[in-house]
Amino acid sequence: MVPILDLHSVLERVRRDVERNALRARNGIRLATGARPGIGCTPKDVVWRRGRTELWHYCNDDVRVTPPLLIVFSLISRSYILDLSPGNSFVERLLRSGFDVWLLDWGVPDERDAQNRLEDYVDAYLPAGITRILELTGRDEVNLLGYCFGGDLALLHAAHHPGSPLRSLTVMATPVDFRYLGPLADVFGVGGLDVADVLDADGNVPPQVVLQGFRTLKPTSQVTRYVDLWERLWNDEYVAAYQAMTAWSDDHVPFPGAAAEETVRMLVRDNGFVTDRLTVGGDRVHLADVRCPFLTVLAKRDHIVPEAAAAPVIELVGAPDKHELRLDAGHIGLVVGKTAARTTLPTIIDFLQRRSEVSA
Amino acid sequence: MAPSPPLWRRLYDTAERAVAPRLETLVRTKHFARGTALATQAQATARAQVAALSARAWHLVNLPTGTDVARLRVQIGALDREVRRLALRLEQEQAHTGERPEGKESDGTDTRPP
C-alpha cells in the first residue's frame, strides 16, 4: 500500500507544479506587460483646487454620520493607498459606514512648490480645505484624520489653531519622536547631512531619495519581495495585491525643499514635538494646545514609523478626551489588508461615531 | 495543513534570517548615518563641480545652461507660491466676511460643483 500512496502523492505534486507553472507563466506575462489592477477607484469629485493641492469629495448617497470627515495625507507619498482596490479600501469602508469622506491630496510638487513651508500646509491649505467643506455641507465642524506625516500636519494645525472647527482629531502612524525614526532621519540628524545636498534642480527632494531612504530600513526587502513573488506567482489574488502594493510603495512624490529643510531642522534635529520647540509661521506652537477629542493609532510592527517614534504623542497633546490604540500591524497594515478590516477600521469608526451624530 | 515550502525557499529564509537582522542593525548605527551623509555630500560636490564646468563652457558661447533655466523656474515658482498664499488668504477673508469666493484657478479652472 505504501508505494501506491507515494505514487499518488508524487503524481499529485507533479500535477500541482505543472498547473502552478502554467499560472506563473500567465501572471508573469501580465506583470511584464504592465497590466495593473485598478487603484483609487472609489468615485470622487474634485471640489477645490489650489496649485497642486486638491480637495476630493468621495461620493456617498447614504451619509448617516455628521460632521464630515477630512483625511490629510503625507507629503511624500500618494494618497491612493487609502483607496487601494475595491474591497481593500479604507475610504470605501468609511463610506459604507455612512461617513461623508473628504481628502486633501497634495498632488505632485514641482518647482513652483519648492519654497512651500510647513506653514503653507498647516496655516493655508488645511484651513482653506476645512472652510470649503463647511461651505459645501453647511456644517460647522469636521472630524480630522491624519495619516503618517499627514498626522504631523494635522497636529501642527490643531496646535496652531485651537479655534479650528475640529470635532475630533485622529492620527495614524504619526511620528513625533524623530530620534527613533531610523536611518531616514538619522542621516540628517546624527549624520549631519544638509537637505541642500539632496535637492534636485527643481528645488525639491527627489522621490528617489525618499524611496532609497525607505528601502534602507529593510535592506533585504527588495530581494525578499521578488522571492515571495516567484513563490506565489501562480496565485492571482496575491499577484493583484503585489501589483497594487508595489506600485504604491515605489511611487513617491518630491518633498518640497523648504518644507523638507524645516522638517529636518525643527522635527529631526530639534525633535520639536517632544522638546516643545515648534514654530509655525513665526509663532511658537505647543501640542498641549490640542484640546479636541484625540485618538492615536500606532502599529507595533511598523518599520517606517516605529512604535517608539509614534507613542509619545498621547502624553504630549493636551486633550482631556484622548485615546491610544496599539495594533499588531505594520505601517501599511493599518489601512490595508486583514488587520485593517478586522481591527483598525472598526475601532476608528467606533471612535468617530461616538463623537458624531449618527442617524439610523 | 499547508504544504511545507520548497527547499529553495527554506534555504532563502534561513539565509535571510541570518543576514537581515545584522543589516538592519547596521543601517541604524551612527557610523552608517555618518558614512551615508559623507557619501551623499561627496556626490553632491562632484555633481556641482561637473555642473559648474559645463556651465562655464555654455556661458563661453553665451548660452544658458540647464541650471540657469532651473534657477529661473524656481524663482518663478517662489512668485507662484506668493500668489497662491495671497489667493488663499483672500479666500479665507471672503469666507469669514460671508462673500462668495470666485473658486477659479489662475488657469481659469472652475473647481466649484454646478
Coordinates of C-alpha atoms in Angstrom, one line a residue:
Chain A
M1 CA 0.0 0.0 0.0
V2 CA 2.7 2.4 0.9
P3 CA 4.4 2.6 -2.6
I4 CA 0.9 3.3 -4.2
L5 CA 0.2 6.1 -1.8
D6 CA 3.6 7.6 -2.5
L7 CA 3.0 7.3 -6.3
H8 CA -0.3 9.2 -5.8
S9 CA 1.3 12.0 -3.8
V10 CA 4.1 12.3 -6.4
L11 CA 1.6 12.5 -9.2
E12 CA -0.5 15.0 -7.3
R13 CA 2.6 17.1 -6.7
V14 CA 3.7 17.0 -10.3
R15 CA 0.1 17.9 -11.4
R16 CA 0.1 20.8 -9.0
D17 CA 3.5 22.0 -10.1
V18 CA 2.6 21.9 -13.8
E19 CA -0.6 23.8 -13.1
R20 CA 1.2 26.4 -11.0
N21 CA 4.0 26.8 -13.6
A22 CA 1.3 27.5 -16.2
L23 CA -0.3 30.1 -14.0
R24 CA 3.2 31.5 -13.2
A25 CA 3.8 31.9 -16.9
R26 CA 0.5 33.7 -17.4
N27 CA 0.8 36.0 -14.5
G28 CA 4.5 36.6 -15.3
I29 CA 3.4 37.8 -18.8
R30 CA 0.8 40.0 -17.2
L31 CA 3.4 41.6 -14.9
A32 CA 5.9 42.0 -17.7
T33 CA 3.3 43.7 -19.9
G34 CA 2.4 46.1 -17.1
A35 CA -1.3 45.2 -16.9
R36 CA -2.3 46.6 -13.5
P37 CA -5.4 46.3 -11.3
G38 CA -7.4 49.4 -10.7
I39 CA -6.3 51.6 -7.9
G40 CA -8.1 54.5 -6.2
C41 CA -11.3 53.5 -7.9
T42 CA -13.9 54.9 -5.5
P43 CA -15.8 57.7 -7.3
K44 CA -14.9 61.2 -6.2
D45 CA -15.3 64.8 -7.2
V46 CA -12.6 67.5 -7.1
V47 CA -14.3 70.3 -5.3
W48 CA -11.5 72.7 -4.7
R49 CA -8.0 73.2 -6.1
R50 CA -5.1 75.5 -5.4
G51 CA -1.7 74.8 -7.1
R52 CA -1.2 71.1 -7.0
T53 CA -3.4 70.6 -3.9
E54 CA -6.9 69.2 -4.5
L55 CA -9.8 68.6 -2.1
W56 CA -11.6 65.4 -3.0
H57 CA -15.1 64.6 -2.0
Y58 CA -15.9 60.8 -2.2
C59 CA -19.4 60.1 -3.5
N60 CA -21.8 58.7 -0.9
D61 CA -25.6 58.6 -1.3
D62 CA -26.0 57.2 2.2
V63 CA -24.4 59.7 4.5
R64 CA -25.5 58.8 8.1
V65 CA -22.7 60.3 10.1
T66 CA -22.0 64.0 10.7
P67 CA -19.8 66.1 10.8
P68 CA -17.8 65.4 7.6
L69 CA -14.5 63.5 7.9
L70 CA -11.5 65.2 6.4
I71 CA -8.4 63.0 5.7
V72 CA -5.0 64.6 5.4
F73 CA -2.3 62.6 3.7
S74 CA 1.5 62.6 3.9
L75 CA 3.6 65.0 1.7
I76 CA 5.9 62.3 0.4
S77 CA 3.7 59.5 -0.9
R78 CA 0.5 59.0 -2.9
S79 CA -2.8 59.1 -1.2
Y80 CA -4.3 56.2 -3.2
I81 CA -3.0 53.7 -0.5
L82 CA -6.2 54.8 1.4
D83 CA -8.3 53.7 -1.5
L84 CA -6.1 50.9 -2.8
S85 CA -8.5 48.5 -4.5
P86 CA -12.2 47.6 -4.4
G87 CA -12.8 45.5 -1.3
N88 CA -9.4 46.6 0.2
S89 CA -10.0 50.3 0.7
F90 CA -10.0 52.4 3.8
V91 CA -12.2 55.0 2.1
E92 CA -14.7 52.5 0.8
R93 CA -15.1 51.1 4.3
L94 CA -15.7 54.6 5.8
L95 CA -18.3 55.3 3.1
R96 CA -20.1 52.1 3.8
S97 CA -20.2 53.1 7.5
G98 CA -22.1 56.3 6.5
F99 CA -19.3 58.8 6.7
D100 CA -19.1 61.8 4.4
V101 CA -15.4 61.5 3.4
W102 CA -13.1 64.2 2.1
L103 CA -9.4 64.0 1.3
L104 CA -6.8 66.7 0.9
D105 CA -4.4 65.5 -1.7
W106 CA -1.1 67.4 -2.1
G107 CA -0.6 66.3 -5.7
V108 CA 2.9 66.1 -7.2
P109 CA 5.0 69.1 -6.2
D110 CA 7.2 70.7 -8.8
E111 CA 9.5 73.8 -8.9
R112 CA 6.5 76.0 -8.0
D113 CA 6.3 74.2 -4.6
A114 CA 10.0 74.2 -3.8
Q115 CA 9.5 77.2 -1.4
N116 CA 6.4 75.7 0.3
R117 CA 7.0 75.6 4.0
L118 CA 5.1 73.6 6.6
E119 CA 3.0 76.7 7.4
D120 CA 1.7 76.7 3.8
Y121 CA 0.0 73.3 4.5
V122 CA -0.8 73.9 8.2
D123 CA -2.0 77.5 8.0
A124 CA -3.2 77.9 4.4
Y125 CA -4.2 74.8 2.6
L126 CA -5.7 72.9 5.5
P127 CA -7.9 75.8 6.8
A128 CA -8.9 76.5 3.2
G129 CA -9.9 72.9 2.7
I130 CA -11.9 72.9 6.0
T131 CA -13.6 76.2 5.1
R132 CA -14.6 74.7 1.7
I133 CA -16.1 71.6 3.3
L134 CA -18.1 73.7 5.8
E135 CA -19.4 75.9 2.9
L136 CA -20.4 72.9 0.8
T137 CA -22.0 70.9 3.7
G138 CA -23.5 73.7 5.8
R139 CA -21.9 72.1 8.9
D140 CA -19.9 73.9 11.4
E141 CA -17.3 71.2 12.3
V142 CA -15.2 68.4 10.8
N143 CA -13.6 65.3 12.1
L144 CA -9.9 65.5 11.0
L145 CA -7.8 62.4 10.4
G146 CA -4.1 62.5 9.5
Y147 CA -2.1 59.5 8.2
C148 CA 1.7 59.3 8.7
F149 CA 3.3 62.7 8.1
G150 CA -0.2 64.0 7.3
G151 CA -0.8 63.3 11.0
D152 CA 2.0 65.7 11.8
L153 CA 0.5 68.4 9.6
A154 CA -2.9 67.8 11.3
L155 CA -1.3 68.1 14.8
L156 CA 0.5 71.3 13.9
H157 CA -2.7 72.7 12.5
A158 CA -4.7 71.8 15.6
A159 CA -2.0 73.2 17.9
H160 CA -1.6 76.4 15.9
H161 CA -5.3 77.0 15.5
P162 CA -7.0 75.9 18.7
G163 CA -10.2 77.6 17.4
S164 CA -10.2 75.5 14.3
P165 CA -13.7 73.8 13.9
L166 CA -12.5 70.3 14.8
R167 CA -14.9 67.9 16.4
S168 CA -12.1 65.4 16.8
L169 CA -8.5 64.6 15.7
T170 CA -7.3 61.2 14.8
V171 CA -3.7 60.5 13.8
M172 CA -2.4 57.2 12.4
A173 CA 1.2 56.0 12.4
T174 CA 2.4 59.6 13.0
P175 CA 5.9 60.2 14.1
V176 CA 6.6 62.7 16.9
D177 CA 9.8 61.5 18.5
F178 CA 12.1 61.7 15.4
R179 CA 15.1 60.2 17.3
Y180 CA 13.5 56.8 16.8
L181 CA 12.5 57.2 13.2
G182 CA 15.6 55.3 11.9
P183 CA 18.1 55.8 9.1
L184 CA 16.0 58.2 7.1
A185 CA 16.1 60.8 9.9
D186 CA 19.5 59.7 11.3
V187 CA 21.3 60.6 8.1
F188 CA 20.1 64.2 8.6
G189 CA 20.2 64.3 12.4
V190 CA 23.2 62.3 13.5
G191 CA 24.9 62.2 10.1
G192 CA 24.6 65.9 9.7
L193 CA 23.6 65.8 6.0
D194 CA 22.1 69.1 4.8
V195 CA 18.8 69.0 2.8
A196 CA 20.6 71.2 0.2
D197 CA 22.8 68.2 -0.6
V198 CA 19.9 66.1 -1.8
L199 CA 17.8 68.8 -3.6
D200 CA 17.1 68.3 -7.3
A201 CA 17.3 71.1 -9.8
D202 CA 13.6 71.9 -9.2
G203 CA 14.5 72.7 -5.5
N204 CA 12.6 69.6 -4.1
V205 CA 13.9 66.4 -2.6
P206 CA 13.6 63.9 -5.4
P207 CA 11.3 60.9 -4.9
Q208 CA 14.3 58.5 -5.4
V209 CA 15.9 59.9 -2.3
V210 CA 12.8 59.2 -0.2
L211 CA 12.4 55.8 -1.8
Q212 CA 16.0 54.9 -1.2
G213 CA 15.6 56.0 2.4
F214 CA 12.6 53.7 2.9
R215 CA 14.4 50.8 1.2
T216 CA 17.4 51.2 3.6
L217 CA 15.0 50.5 6.5
K218 CA 14.8 46.8 5.4
P219 CA 17.8 46.2 3.3
T220 CA 16.8 42.6 2.3
S221 CA 13.2 43.5 1.5
Q222 CA 13.8 44.2 -2.2
V223 CA 15.2 40.7 -2.7
T224 CA 12.6 39.1 -0.5
R225 CA 9.7 40.7 -2.3
Y226 CA 10.9 39.0 -5.6
V227 CA 11.4 35.7 -3.8
D228 CA 7.8 35.9 -2.4
L229 CA 6.5 36.9 -5.8
W230 CA 8.2 33.9 -7.5
E231 CA 6.9 31.5 -4.9
R232 CA 3.3 32.8 -5.2
L233 CA 3.2 34.0 -8.8
W234 CA 0.6 31.3 -9.6
N235 CA -1.8 33.0 -7.1
D236 CA -3.9 35.6 -8.9
E237 CA -5.1 37.2 -5.7
Y238 CA -1.5 37.6 -4.4
V239 CA -0.3 39.0 -7.7
A240 CA -3.0 41.6 -7.8
A241 CA -2.2 42.7 -4.2
Y242 CA 1.5 42.6 -5.0
Q243 CA 1.0 44.8 -8.1
A244 CA -1.1 47.3 -6.2
M245 CA 1.2 47.5 -3.2
T246 CA 4.5 47.7 -5.1
A247 CA 3.0 50.3 -7.5
W248 CA 2.3 52.4 -4.4
S249 CA 5.5 51.7 -2.4
D250 CA 7.7 52.6 -5.4
D251 CA 5.6 55.6 -6.3
H252 CA 6.8 58.5 -4.1
V253 CA 6.5 62.2 -4.9
P254 CA 9.0 65.0 -4.5
F255 CA 9.2 66.6 -1.0
P256 CA 9.1 70.4 -1.3
G257 CA 12.6 71.6 -0.5
A258 CA 11.7 74.4 2.1
A259 CA 9.3 72.1 3.9
A260 CA 12.0 69.3 3.9
E261 CA 14.5 71.7 5.3
E262 CA 12.1 72.8 8.0
T263 CA 11.2 69.2 8.9
V264 CA 14.9 68.3 9.3
R265 CA 15.7 71.4 11.4
M266 CA 12.6 71.6 13.6
L267 CA 11.4 68.0 13.8
V268 CA 14.6 65.9 13.4
R269 CA 17.4 68.0 14.8
D270 CA 15.4 69.9 17.5
N271 CA 13.0 67.0 17.9
G272 CA 10.4 69.8 18.3
F273 CA 7.3 67.8 19.1
V274 CA 9.0 66.2 22.1
T275 CA 11.1 69.1 23.2
D276 CA 8.2 71.6 22.7
R277 CA 10.2 73.7 20.3
L278 CA 7.8 74.0 17.4
T279 CA 7.4 77.1 15.3
V280 CA 4.8 77.6 12.6
G281 CA 4.6 80.8 10.6
G282 CA 6.7 82.6 13.2
D283 CA 4.6 81.5 16.1
R284 CA 5.5 79.1 18.9
V285 CA 3.2 76.1 18.8
H286 CA 2.5 73.6 21.6
L287 CA 0.9 70.2 21.3
A288 CA -0.6 70.9 24.8
D289 CA -2.9 73.3 22.9
V290 CA -4.5 70.4 21.1
R291 CA -7.7 70.2 23.2
C292 CA -10.2 68.5 20.9
P293 CA -11.1 64.7 21.4
F294 CA -8.0 62.8 20.2
L295 CA -7.2 59.3 19.0
T296 CA -3.8 58.0 18.1
V297 CA -3.4 54.7 16.2
L298 CA 0.0 53.1 16.1
A299 CA 1.4 49.9 14.7
K300 CA 3.6 47.6 16.8
R301 CA 5.4 46.2 13.7
D302 CA 5.8 49.5 11.9
H303 CA 9.3 49.7 10.4
I304 CA 8.7 53.1 8.9
V305 CA 7.4 54.9 11.9
P306 CA 8.5 52.6 14.8
E307 CA 6.3 52.4 17.9
A308 CA 8.8 54.4 19.9
A309 CA 8.6 57.3 17.4
A310 CA 4.8 57.5 17.5
A311 CA 4.0 56.6 21.1
P312 CA 4.8 59.8 22.9
V313 CA 2.0 61.8 21.2
I314 CA -0.6 60.7 23.7
E315 CA 1.3 62.3 26.5
L316 CA 2.1 65.5 24.5
V317 CA -1.4 66.5 23.5
G318 CA -3.5 68.5 26.0
A319 CA -6.9 66.9 25.1
P320 CA -8.8 65.7 28.2
D321 CA -10.5 63.1 26.0
K322 CA -7.7 61.2 24.4
H323 CA -7.2 57.6 23.5
E324 CA -4.5 55.3 22.1
L325 CA -4.8 52.2 20.0
R326 CA -1.8 49.9 19.5
L327 CA -2.2 47.3 16.9
D328 CA -0.2 44.3 15.9
A329 CA 0.3 45.5 12.4
G330 CA 2.8 47.2 10.1
H331 CA 2.7 50.7 8.7
I332 CA 0.6 49.9 5.7
G333 CA -1.3 47.1 7.5
L334 CA -3.1 49.8 9.5
V335 CA -5.1 50.8 6.4
V336 CA -4.8 47.9 4.0
G337 CA -5.4 44.2 4.5
K338 CA -6.9 41.9 7.1
T339 CA -5.8 43.7 10.3
A340 CA -7.2 47.0 8.9
A341 CA -10.5 45.4 8.1
R342 CA -10.7 43.4 11.4
T343 CA -9.4 45.9 14.0
T344 CA -8.2 49.3 12.8
L345 CA -11.2 50.4 10.8
P346 CA -13.9 49.2 13.2
T347 CA -12.0 51.0 16.1
I348 CA -11.6 54.2 14.2
I349 CA -15.1 54.1 13.0
D350 CA -16.4 53.5 16.6
F351 CA -14.2 56.4 17.9
L352 CA -15.5 58.8 15.3
Q353 CA -19.1 57.6 15.6
R354 CA -19.1 58.3 19.3
R355 CA -18.0 61.8 18.6
S356 CA -20.5 62.3 15.8
E357 CA -24.2 62.3 15.2
V358 CA -25.3 59.1 13.6
S359 CA -28.7 58.8 12.0
A360 CA -30.4 55.4 11.5
Chain B
M1 CA -2.5 21.7 6.8
A2 CA -0.5 23.8 4.3
P3 CA 2.2 22.1 2.4
S4 CA 5.8 22.9 3.5
P5 CA 7.6 25.5 1.4
P6 CA 10.0 24.2 -1.3
L7 CA 13.7 23.6 -0.4
W8 CA 14.9 26.7 -2.3
R9 CA 12.5 28.8 -0.2
R10 CA 13.6 27.3 3.1
L11 CA 17.3 27.9 2.1
Y12 CA 16.5 31.5 1.3
D13 CA 14.6 32.0 4.5
T14 CA 17.4 30.6 6.6
A15 CA 19.9 32.9 4.9
E16 CA 17.6 35.9 5.2
R17 CA 17.0 35.3 8.9
A18 CA 20.7 35.2 9.4
V19 CA 21.6 38.3 7.3
A20 CA 18.6 40.7 7.7
P21 CA 18.8 41.5 11.4
R22 CA 22.5 42.2 11.1
L23 CA 21.9 44.5 8.1
E24 CA 19.0 46.2 9.9
T25 CA 21.2 46.8 13.0
L26 CA 24.0 48.2 10.8
V27 CA 21.8 50.7 9.0
R28 CA 20.6 52.0 12.4
T29 CA 24.1 52.8 13.6
K30 CA 25.6 56.3 13.8
H31 CA 28.5 55.2 11.7
F32 CA 26.2 54.2 8.9
A33 CA 24.3 57.6 9.1
R34 CA 27.6 59.5 9.0
G35 CA 29.0 57.3 6.2
T36 CA 25.8 57.8 4.1
A37 CA 25.9 61.6 4.8
L38 CA 29.6 61.8 3.7
A39 CA 29.0 59.8 0.6
T40 CA 25.9 61.9 -0.3
Q41 CA 27.9 65.1 0.3
A42 CA 30.7 63.9 -1.9
Q43 CA 28.3 63.0 -4.7
A44 CA 26.6 66.5 -4.4
T45 CA 30.0 68.2 -4.5
A46 CA 31.1 66.2 -7.6
R47 CA 27.8 66.9 -9.3
A48 CA 28.1 70.7 -8.5
Q49 CA 31.7 70.7 -9.9
V50 CA 30.6 69.0 -13.1
A51 CA 27.7 71.4 -13.5
A52 CA 30.0 74.4 -12.9
L53 CA 32.4 73.2 -15.6
S54 CA 29.7 72.5 -18.1
A55 CA 28.1 75.9 -17.2
R56 CA 31.4 77.7 -17.9
A57 CA 31.5 76.0 -21.3
W58 CA 28.0 77.1 -22.3
H59 CA 28.5 80.6 -20.9
L60 CA 31.6 81.0 -23.1
V61 CA 29.3 80.8 -26.1
N62 CA 26.7 83.0 -24.4
L63 CA 24.2 80.2 -23.9
P64 CA 22.2 79.5 -20.8
T65 CA 22.7 76.2 -19.0
G66 CA 20.1 73.8 -17.7
T67 CA 21.0 75.0 -14.2
D68 CA 20.2 78.6 -15.2
V69 CA 16.8 77.6 -16.5
A70 CA 16.1 75.6 -13.4
R71 CA 17.1 78.5 -11.2
L72 CA 14.7 80.8 -13.1
R73 CA 11.9 78.2 -12.8
V74 CA 12.5 78.0 -9.0
Q75 CA 12.4 81.8 -8.8
I76 CA 9.2 81.9 -10.8
G77 CA 7.9 79.1 -8.5
A78 CA 8.6 81.3 -5.5
L79 CA 6.5 84.0 -7.0
D80 CA 3.8 81.5 -7.8
R81 CA 3.8 80.4 -4.2
E82 CA 3.3 84.0 -3.0
V83 CA 0.4 84.4 -5.4
R84 CA -1.2 81.2 -4.1
R85 CA -0.7 82.2 -0.5
L86 CA -2.4 85.6 -1.2
A87 CA -5.2 83.9 -3.0
L88 CA -5.8 81.5 -0.1
R89 CA -5.7 84.4 2.4
L90 CA -8.2 86.3 0.3
E91 CA -10.4 83.2 0.0
Q92 CA -10.3 82.8 3.8
E93 CA -11.1 86.5 4.4
Q94 CA -14.0 86.3 1.9
A95 CA -15.3 83.2 3.7
H96 CA -15.2 84.9 7.0
T97 CA -17.0 88.0 5.8
G98 CA -19.6 85.9 4.0
E99 CA -18.7 86.9 0.5
R100 CA -18.6 84.1 -2.1
P101 CA -15.1 83.5 -3.3
E102 CA -14.7 83.0 -7.0
G103 CA -13.3 79.5 -6.9
K104 CA -11.3 79.8 -10.0
E105 CA -7.7 78.9 -10.6
S106 CA -5.2 81.2 -12.2
D107 CA -5.5 79.0 -15.3
G108 CA -9.3 79.5 -15.2
T109 CA -10.2 76.1 -13.9
D110 CA -13.5 76.3 -12.1
T111 CA -13.4 73.9 -9.2
R112 CA -16.9 74.6 -8.0
P113 CA -19.6 72.0 -8.5
P114 CA -22.5 73.2 -10.5

